[in-house]
PDB file of C-alpha atoms in Angstrom:
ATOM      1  CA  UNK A   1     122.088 105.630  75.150  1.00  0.00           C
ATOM      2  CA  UNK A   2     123.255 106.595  78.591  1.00  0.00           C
ATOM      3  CA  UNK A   3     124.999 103.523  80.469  1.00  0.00           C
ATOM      4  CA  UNK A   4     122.535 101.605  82.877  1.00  0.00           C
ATOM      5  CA  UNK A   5     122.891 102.395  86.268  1.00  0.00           C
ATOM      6  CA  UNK A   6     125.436  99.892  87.706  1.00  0.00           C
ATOM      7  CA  UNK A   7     124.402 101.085  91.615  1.00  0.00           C
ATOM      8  CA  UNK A   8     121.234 101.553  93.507  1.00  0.00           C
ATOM      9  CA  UNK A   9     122.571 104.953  94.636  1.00  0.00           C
ATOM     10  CA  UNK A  10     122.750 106.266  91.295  1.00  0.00           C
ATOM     11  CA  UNK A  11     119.512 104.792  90.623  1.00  0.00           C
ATOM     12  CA  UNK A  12     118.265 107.125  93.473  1.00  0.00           C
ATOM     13  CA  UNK A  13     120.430 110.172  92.258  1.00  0.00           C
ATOM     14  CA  UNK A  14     120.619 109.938  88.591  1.00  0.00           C
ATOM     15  CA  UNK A  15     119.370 113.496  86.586  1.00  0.00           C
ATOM     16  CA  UNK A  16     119.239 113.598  82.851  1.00  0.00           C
ATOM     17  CA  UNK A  17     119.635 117.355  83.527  1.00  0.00           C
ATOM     18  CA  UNK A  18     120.419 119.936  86.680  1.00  0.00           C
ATOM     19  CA  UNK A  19     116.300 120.833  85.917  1.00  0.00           C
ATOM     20  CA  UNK A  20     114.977 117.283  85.669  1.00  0.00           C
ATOM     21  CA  UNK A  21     114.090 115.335  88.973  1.00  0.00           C
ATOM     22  CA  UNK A  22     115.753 112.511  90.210  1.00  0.00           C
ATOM     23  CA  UNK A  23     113.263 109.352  90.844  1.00  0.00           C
ATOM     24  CA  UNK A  24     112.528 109.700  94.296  1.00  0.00           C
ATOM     25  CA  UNK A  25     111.827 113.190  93.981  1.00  0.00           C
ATOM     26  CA  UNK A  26     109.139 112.741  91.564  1.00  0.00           C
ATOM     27  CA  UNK A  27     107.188 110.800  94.110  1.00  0.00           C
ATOM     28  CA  UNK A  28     108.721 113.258  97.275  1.00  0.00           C
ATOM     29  CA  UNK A  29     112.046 113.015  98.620  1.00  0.00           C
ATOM     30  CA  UNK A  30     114.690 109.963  99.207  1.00  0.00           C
ATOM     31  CA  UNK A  31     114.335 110.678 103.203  1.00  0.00           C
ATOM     32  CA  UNK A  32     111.954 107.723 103.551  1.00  0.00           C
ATOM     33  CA  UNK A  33     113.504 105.023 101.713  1.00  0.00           C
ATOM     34  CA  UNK A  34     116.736 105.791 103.775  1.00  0.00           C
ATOM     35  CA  UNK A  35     114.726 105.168 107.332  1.00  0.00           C
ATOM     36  CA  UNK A  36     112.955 102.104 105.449  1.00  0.00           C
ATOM     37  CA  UNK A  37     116.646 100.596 104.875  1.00  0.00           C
ATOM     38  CA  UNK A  38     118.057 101.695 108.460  1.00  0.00           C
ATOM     39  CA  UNK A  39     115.494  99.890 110.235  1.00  0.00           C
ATOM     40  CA  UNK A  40     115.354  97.347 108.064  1.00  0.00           C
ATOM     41  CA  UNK A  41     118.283  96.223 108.589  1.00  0.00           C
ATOM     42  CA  UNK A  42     117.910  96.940 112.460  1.00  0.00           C
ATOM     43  CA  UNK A  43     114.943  94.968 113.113  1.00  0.00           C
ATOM     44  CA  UNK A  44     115.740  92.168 110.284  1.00  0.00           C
ATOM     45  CA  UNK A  45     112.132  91.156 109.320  1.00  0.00           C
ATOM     46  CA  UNK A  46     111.454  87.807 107.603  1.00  0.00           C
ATOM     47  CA  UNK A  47     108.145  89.403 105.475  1.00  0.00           C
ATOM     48  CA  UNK A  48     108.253  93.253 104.074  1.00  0.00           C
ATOM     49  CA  UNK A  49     104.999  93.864 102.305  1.00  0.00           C
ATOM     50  CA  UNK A  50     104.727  97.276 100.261  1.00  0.00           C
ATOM     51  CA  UNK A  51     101.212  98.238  98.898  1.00  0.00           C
ATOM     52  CA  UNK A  52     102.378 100.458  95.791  1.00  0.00           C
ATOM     53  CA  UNK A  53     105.730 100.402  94.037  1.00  0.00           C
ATOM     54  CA  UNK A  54     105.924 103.522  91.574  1.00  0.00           C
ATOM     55  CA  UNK A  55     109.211 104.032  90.519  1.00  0.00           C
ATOM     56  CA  UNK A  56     110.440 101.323  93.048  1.00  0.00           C
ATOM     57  CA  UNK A  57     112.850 103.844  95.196  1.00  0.00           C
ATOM     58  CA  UNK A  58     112.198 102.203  98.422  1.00  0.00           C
ATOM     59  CA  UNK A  59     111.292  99.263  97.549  1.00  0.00           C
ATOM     60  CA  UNK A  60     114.756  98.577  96.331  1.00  0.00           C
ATOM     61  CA  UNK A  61     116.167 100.529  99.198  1.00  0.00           C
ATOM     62  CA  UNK A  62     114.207  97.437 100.964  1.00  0.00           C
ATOM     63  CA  UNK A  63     115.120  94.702  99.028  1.00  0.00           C
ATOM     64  CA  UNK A  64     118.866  95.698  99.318  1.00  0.00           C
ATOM     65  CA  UNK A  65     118.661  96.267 103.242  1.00  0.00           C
ATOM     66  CA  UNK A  66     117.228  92.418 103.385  1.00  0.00           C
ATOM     67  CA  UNK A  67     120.087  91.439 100.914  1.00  0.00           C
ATOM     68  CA  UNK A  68     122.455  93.091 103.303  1.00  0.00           C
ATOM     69  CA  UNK A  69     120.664  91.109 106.306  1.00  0.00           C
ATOM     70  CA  UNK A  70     120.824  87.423 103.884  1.00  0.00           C
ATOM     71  CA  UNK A  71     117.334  86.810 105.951  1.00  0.00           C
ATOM     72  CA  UNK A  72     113.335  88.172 104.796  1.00  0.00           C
ATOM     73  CA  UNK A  73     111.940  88.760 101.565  1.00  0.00           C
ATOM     74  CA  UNK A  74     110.076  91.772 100.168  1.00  0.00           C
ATOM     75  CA  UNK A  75     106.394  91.905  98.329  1.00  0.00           C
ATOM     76  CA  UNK A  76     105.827  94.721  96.724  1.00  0.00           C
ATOM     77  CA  UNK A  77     102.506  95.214  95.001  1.00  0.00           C
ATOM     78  CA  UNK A  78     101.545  97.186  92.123  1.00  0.00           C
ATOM     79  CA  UNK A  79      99.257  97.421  89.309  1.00  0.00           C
ATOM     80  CA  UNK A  80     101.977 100.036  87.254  1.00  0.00           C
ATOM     81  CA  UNK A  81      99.267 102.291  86.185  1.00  0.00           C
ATOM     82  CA  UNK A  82     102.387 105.128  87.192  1.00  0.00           C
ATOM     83  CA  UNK A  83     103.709 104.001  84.057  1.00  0.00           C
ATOM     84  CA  UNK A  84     101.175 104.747  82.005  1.00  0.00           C
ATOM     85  CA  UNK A  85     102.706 108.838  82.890  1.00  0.00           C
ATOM     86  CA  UNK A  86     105.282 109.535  80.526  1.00  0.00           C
ATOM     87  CA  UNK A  87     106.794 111.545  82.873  1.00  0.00           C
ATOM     88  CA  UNK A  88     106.876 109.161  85.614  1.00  0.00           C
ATOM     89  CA  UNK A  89     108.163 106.734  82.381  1.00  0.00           C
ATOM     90  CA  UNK A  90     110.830 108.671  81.366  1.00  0.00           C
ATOM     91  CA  UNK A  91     112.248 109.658  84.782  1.00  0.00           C
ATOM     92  CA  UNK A  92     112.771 106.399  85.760  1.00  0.00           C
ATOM     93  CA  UNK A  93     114.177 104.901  82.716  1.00  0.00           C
ATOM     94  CA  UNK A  94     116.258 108.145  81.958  1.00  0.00           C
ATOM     95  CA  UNK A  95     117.918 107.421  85.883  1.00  0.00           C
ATOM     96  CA  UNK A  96     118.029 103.552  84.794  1.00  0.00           C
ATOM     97  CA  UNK A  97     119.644 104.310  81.763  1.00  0.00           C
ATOM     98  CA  UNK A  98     117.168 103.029  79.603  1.00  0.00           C
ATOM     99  CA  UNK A  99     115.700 105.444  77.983  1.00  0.00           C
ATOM    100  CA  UNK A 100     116.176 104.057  74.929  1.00  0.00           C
ATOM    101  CA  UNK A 101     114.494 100.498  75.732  1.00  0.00           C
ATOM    102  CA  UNK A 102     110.550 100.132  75.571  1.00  0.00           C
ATOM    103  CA  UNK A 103     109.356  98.184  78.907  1.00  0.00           C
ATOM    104  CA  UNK A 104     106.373  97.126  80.496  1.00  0.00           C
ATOM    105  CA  UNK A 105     106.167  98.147  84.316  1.00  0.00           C
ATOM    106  CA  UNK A 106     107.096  94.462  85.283  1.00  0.00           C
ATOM    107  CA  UNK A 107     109.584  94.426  82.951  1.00  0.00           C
ATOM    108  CA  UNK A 108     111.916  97.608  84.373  1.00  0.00           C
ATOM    109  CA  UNK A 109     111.511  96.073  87.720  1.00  0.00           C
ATOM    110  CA  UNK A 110     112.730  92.743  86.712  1.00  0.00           C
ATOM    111  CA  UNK A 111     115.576  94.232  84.448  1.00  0.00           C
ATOM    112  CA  UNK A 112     116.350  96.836  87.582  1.00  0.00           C
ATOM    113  CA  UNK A 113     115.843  93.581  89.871  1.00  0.00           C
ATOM    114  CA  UNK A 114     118.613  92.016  87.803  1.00  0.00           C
ATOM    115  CA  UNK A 115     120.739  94.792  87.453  1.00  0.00           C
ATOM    116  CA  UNK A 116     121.173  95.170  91.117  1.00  0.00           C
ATOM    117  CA  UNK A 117     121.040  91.568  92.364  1.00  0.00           C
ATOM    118  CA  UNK A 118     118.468  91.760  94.161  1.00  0.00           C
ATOM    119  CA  UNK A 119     116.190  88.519  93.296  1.00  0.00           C
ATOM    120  CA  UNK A 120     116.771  86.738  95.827  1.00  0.00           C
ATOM    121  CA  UNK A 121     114.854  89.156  98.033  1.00  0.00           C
ATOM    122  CA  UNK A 122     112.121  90.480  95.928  1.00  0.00           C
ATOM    123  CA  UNK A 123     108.766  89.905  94.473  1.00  0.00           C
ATOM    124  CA  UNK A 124     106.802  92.301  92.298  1.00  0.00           C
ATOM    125  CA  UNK A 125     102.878  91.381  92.542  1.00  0.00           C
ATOM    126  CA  UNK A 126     101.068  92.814  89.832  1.00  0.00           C
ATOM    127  CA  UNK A 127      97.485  93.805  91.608  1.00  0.00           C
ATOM    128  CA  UNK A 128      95.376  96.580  91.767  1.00  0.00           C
ATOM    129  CA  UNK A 129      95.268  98.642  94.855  1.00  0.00           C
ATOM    130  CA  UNK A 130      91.828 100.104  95.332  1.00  0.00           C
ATOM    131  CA  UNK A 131      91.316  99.803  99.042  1.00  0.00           C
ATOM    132  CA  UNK A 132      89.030  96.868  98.939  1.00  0.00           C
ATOM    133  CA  UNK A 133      91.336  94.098  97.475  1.00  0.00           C
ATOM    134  CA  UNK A 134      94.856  93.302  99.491  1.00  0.00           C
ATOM    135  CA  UNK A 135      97.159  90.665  99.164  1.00  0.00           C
ATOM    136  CA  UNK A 136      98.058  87.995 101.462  1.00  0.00           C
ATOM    137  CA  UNK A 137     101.773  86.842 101.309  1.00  0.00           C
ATOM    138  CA  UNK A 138     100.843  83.685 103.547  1.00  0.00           C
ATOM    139  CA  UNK A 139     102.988  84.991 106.456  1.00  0.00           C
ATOM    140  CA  UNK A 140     103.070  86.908 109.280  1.00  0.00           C
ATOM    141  CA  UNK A 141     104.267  90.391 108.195  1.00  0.00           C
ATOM    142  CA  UNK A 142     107.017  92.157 110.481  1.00  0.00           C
ATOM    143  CA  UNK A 143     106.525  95.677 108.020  1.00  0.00           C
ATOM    144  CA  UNK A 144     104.160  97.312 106.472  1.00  0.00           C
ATOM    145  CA  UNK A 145     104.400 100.102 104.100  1.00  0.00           C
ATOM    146  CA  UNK A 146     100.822 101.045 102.624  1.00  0.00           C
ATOM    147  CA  UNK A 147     102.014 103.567  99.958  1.00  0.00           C
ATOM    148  CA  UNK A 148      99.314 103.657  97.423  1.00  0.00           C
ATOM    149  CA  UNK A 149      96.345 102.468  99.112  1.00  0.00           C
ATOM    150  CA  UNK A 150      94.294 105.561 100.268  1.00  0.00           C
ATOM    151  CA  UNK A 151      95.050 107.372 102.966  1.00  0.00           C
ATOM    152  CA  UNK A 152      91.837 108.782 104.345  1.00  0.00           C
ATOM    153  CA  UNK A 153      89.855 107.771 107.286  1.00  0.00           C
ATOM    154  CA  UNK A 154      88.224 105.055 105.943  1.00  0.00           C
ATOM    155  CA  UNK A 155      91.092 104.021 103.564  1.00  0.00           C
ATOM    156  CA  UNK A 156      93.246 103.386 107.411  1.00  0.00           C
ATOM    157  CA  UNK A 157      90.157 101.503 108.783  1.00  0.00           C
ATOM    158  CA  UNK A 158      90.355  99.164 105.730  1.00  0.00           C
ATOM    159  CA  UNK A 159      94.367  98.389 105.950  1.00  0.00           C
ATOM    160  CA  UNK A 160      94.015  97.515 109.719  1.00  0.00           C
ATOM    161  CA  UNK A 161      91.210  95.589 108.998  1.00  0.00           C
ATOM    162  CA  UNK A 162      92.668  93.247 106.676  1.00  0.00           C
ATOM    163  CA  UNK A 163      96.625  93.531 108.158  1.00  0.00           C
ATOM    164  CA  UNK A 164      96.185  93.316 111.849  1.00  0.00           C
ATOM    165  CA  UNK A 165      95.327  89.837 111.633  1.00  0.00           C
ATOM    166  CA  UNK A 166      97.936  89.141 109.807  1.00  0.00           C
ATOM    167  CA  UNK A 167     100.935  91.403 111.674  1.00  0.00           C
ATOM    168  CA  UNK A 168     103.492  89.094 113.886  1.00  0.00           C
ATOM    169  CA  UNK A 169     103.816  90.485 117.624  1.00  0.00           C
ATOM    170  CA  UNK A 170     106.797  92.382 116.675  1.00  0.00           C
ATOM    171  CA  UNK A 171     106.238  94.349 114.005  1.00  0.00           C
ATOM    172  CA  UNK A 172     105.419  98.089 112.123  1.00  0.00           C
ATOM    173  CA  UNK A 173     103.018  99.659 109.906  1.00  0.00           C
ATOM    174  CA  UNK A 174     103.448 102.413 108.069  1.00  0.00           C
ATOM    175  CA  UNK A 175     100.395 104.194 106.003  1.00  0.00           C
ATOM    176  CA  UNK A 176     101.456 107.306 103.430  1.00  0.00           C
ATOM    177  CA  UNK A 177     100.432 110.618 104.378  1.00  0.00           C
ATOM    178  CA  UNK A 178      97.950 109.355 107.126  1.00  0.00           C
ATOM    179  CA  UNK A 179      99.797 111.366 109.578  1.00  0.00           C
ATOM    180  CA  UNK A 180      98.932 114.751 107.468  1.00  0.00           C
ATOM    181  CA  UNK A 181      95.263 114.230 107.532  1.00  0.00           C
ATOM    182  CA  UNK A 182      92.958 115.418 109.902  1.00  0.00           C
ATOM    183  CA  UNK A 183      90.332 112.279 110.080  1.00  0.00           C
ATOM    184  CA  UNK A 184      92.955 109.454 109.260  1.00  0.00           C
ATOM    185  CA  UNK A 185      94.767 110.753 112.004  1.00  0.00           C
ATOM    186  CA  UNK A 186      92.329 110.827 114.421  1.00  0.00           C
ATOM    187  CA  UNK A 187      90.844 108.017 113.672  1.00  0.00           C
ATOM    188  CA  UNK A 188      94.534 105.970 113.966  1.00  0.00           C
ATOM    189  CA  UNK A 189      94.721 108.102 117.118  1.00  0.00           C
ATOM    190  CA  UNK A 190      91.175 106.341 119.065  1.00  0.00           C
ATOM    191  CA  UNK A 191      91.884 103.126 117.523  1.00  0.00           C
ATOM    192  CA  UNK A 192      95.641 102.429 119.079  1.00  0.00           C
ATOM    193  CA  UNK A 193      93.910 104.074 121.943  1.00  0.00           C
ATOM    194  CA  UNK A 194      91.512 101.243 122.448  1.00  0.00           C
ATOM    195  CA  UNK A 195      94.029  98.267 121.652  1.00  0.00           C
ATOM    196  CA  UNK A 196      95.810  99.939 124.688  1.00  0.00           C
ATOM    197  CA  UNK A 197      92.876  99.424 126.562  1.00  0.00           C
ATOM    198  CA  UNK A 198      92.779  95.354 125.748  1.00  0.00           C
ATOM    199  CA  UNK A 199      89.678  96.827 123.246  1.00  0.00           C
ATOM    200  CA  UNK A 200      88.570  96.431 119.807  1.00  0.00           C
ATOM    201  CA  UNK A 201      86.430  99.354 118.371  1.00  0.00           C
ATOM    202  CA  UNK A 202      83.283  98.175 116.624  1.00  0.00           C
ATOM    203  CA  UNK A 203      84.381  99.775 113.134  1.00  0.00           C
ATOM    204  CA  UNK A 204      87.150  97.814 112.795  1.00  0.00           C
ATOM    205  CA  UNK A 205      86.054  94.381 113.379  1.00  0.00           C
ATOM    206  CA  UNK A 206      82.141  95.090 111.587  1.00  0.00           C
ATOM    207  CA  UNK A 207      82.348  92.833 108.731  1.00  0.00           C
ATOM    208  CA  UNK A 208      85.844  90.444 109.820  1.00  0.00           C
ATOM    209  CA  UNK A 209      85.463  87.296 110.131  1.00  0.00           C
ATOM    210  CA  UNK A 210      85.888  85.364 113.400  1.00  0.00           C
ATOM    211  CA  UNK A 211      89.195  84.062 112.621  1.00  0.00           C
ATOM    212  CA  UNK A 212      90.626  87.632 111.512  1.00  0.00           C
ATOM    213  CA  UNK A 213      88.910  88.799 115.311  1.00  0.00           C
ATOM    214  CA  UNK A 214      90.146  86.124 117.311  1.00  0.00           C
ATOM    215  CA  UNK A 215      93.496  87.153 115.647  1.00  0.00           C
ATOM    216  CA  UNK A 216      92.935  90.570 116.141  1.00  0.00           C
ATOM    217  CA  UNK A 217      92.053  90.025 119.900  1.00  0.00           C
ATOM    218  CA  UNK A 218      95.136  87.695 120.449  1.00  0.00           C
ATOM    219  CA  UNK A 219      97.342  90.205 119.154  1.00  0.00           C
ATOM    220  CA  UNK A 220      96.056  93.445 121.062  1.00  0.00           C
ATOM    221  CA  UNK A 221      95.986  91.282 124.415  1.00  0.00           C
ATOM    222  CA  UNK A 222      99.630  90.178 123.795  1.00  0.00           C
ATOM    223  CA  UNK A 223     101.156  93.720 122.266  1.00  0.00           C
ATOM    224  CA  UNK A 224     101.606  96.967 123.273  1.00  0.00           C
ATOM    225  CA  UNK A 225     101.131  99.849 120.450  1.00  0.00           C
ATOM    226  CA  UNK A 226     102.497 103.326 119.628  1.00  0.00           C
ATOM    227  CA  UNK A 227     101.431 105.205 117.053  1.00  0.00           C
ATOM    228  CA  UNK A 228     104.062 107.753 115.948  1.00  0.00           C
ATOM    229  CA  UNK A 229     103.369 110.794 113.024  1.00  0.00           C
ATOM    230  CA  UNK A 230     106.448 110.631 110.789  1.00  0.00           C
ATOM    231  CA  UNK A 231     105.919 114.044 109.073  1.00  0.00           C
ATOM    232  CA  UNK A 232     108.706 115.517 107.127  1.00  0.00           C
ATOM    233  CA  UNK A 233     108.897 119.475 107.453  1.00  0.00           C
ATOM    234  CA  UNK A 234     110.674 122.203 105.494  1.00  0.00           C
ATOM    235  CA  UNK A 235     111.517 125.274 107.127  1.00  0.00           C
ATOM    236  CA  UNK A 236     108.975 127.871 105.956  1.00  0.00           C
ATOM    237  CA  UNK A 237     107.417 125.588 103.893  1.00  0.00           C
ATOM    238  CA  UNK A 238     104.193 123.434 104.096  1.00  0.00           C
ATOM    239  CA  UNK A 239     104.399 119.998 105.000  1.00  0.00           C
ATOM    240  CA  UNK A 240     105.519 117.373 102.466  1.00  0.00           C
ATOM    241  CA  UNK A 241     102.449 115.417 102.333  1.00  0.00           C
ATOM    242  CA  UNK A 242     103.778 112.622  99.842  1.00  0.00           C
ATOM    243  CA  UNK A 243     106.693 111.823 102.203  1.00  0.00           C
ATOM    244  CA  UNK A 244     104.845 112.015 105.556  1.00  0.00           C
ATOM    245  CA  UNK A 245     103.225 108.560 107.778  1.00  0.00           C
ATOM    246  CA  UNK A 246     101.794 107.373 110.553  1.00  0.00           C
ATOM    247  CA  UNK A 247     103.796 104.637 112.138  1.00  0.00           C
ATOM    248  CA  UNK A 248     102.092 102.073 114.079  1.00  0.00           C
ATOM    249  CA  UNK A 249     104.918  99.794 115.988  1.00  0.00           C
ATOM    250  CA  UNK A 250     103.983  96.770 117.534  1.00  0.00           C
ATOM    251  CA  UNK A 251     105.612  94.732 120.163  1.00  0.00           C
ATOM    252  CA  UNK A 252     105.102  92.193 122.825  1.00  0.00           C
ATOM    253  CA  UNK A 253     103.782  93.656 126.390  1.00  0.00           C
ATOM    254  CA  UNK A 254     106.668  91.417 127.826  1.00  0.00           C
ATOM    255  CA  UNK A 255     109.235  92.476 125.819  1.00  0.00           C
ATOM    256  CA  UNK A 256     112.303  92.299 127.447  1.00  0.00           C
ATOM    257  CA  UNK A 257     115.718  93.753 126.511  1.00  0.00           C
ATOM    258  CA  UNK A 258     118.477  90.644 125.946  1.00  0.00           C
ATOM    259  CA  UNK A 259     120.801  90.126 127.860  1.00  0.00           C
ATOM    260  CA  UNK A 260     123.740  90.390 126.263  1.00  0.00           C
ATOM    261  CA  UNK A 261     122.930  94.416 125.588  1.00  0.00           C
ATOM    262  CA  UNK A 262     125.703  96.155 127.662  1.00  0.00           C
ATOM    263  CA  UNK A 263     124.409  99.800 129.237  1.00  0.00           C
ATOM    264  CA  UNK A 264     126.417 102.002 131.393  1.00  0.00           C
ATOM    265  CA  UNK A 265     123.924 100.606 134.423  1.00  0.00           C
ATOM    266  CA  UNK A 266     125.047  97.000 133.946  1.00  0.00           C
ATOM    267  CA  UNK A 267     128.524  97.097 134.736  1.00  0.00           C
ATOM    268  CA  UNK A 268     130.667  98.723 137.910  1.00  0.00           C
ATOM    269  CA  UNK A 269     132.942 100.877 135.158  1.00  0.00           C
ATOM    270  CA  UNK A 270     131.660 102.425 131.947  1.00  0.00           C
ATOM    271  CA  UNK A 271     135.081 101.154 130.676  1.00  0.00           C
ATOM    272  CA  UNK A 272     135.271  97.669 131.946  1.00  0.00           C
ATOM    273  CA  UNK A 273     133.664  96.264 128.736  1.00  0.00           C
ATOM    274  CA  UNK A 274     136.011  93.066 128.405  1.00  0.00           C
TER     275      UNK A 274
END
């Protein structure tokens, strides 16, 4: 038995052998999970909500940043059929150093959970994730992160749909691999178009109820939106599909930097900063 991994990081970088893969590289690259933590940590959300686990790189990457903040929890949502790849199975436990131990799905994430200290701050949901069911954490959510839910045109229609009502005024979505398809992009492109507009395109509101429009309508009259394609290139290479997304950030129209942020145009001297 190889020890258990005492650290997140060698969680993330653990090989069983110079040819294996490490976790997140079975599922793309450890790029994303970094940015996840970075702005995590930078815009300290209360509710993180992430629609597909896998082999939980970033959503411990998550759960630590909101440890490291003491503030917000994290849903992640799953229904581990991953695990059910003995591939997937053994790459993770192998990294965990548990490749000896039989476990459920559930039952690595709570012993990883545990391992790391990271309870306080995180909540495995076990649900399926076929683009028609979603899962409400009762909250406003300050970041998204639709990782398994499908990524097509109609697959972005559907997450909006349901989130948007339920996304606080400062806030970002993120939805896998939307950004590196033609249609989903598009489609992401006309809708932020219209919410800057003060509009609501037909497609998305046919079949919400009037609560989840009024919401819908208070929130694009309030907020201002940018979509931004997060696409992860290799030189000479294709496009990594897996770890690209479209970013949708949300804030209020009159947002207003604090006060108390110092810039070179608010004082006489650059150097007078006492």
């Amino acid at each position: 038995m190889t020890d258990i991994a005492t650290s997140l990081d060698q969680y993330l970088a653990s090989r069983e052998t110079p040819d294996t893969r490490t976790v997140a590289e079975v599922y793309g690259t450890e790029n994303f999970c970094h940015l996840l933590h970075a702005l995590i940590r930078m815009d300290r959300p209360t509710v993180v909500l992430e629609l597909g686990c896998g082999g939980a790189a970033s959503a411990f990457m998550a759960a630590r940043a909101l440890c490291a903040n003491g503030h917000g929890h994290l849903w992640t949502v799953d229904n581990g059929s991953d695990w059910n790849d003995e591939f997937v199975r053994a790459t993770c436990l192998g990294a965990a150093g548990l490749g000896d131990k039989d476990l459920t799905y559930a039952g690595f994430i709570e012993t990883m959970i545990g391992q790391f200290d990271l309870a306080e701050r995180f909540s495995l949901i076990e649900m399926d994730l076929d683009g028609t069911d979603f899962y409400d954490p009762g909250q406003p959510i300050d970041m998204l992160f639709a990782d398994a839910t499908p990524s097509h045109a109609e697959g972005c229609l559907a997450i909006l749909k349901y989130y948007l009502p339920r996304m606080s005024p400062y806030s970002s979505i993120f939805i896998d691999r939307a950004g590196t398809i033609n249609h989903a992009w598009m489609v992401l492109r006309f809708v932020v178009d219209c919410f800057r507009v003060g509009k609501l395109p037909h497609s998305l509101v046919s079949g919400c109820s009037d609560a989840d429009v009024q919401a819908m309508e208070r929130l694009v009259k309030s907020c201002e939106f940018q979509l931004v394609n997060l696409t992860e290139t290799r030189h000479n290479k294709p496009t990594r599909m897996q770890n690209s997304r479209a970013w949708i950030k949300i804030q209020p129209i009159d947002y207003l930097p604090k006060n108390d942020v110092l810039t070179f145009s608010s004082i006489t001297s650059p150097w007078a900063l006492d």
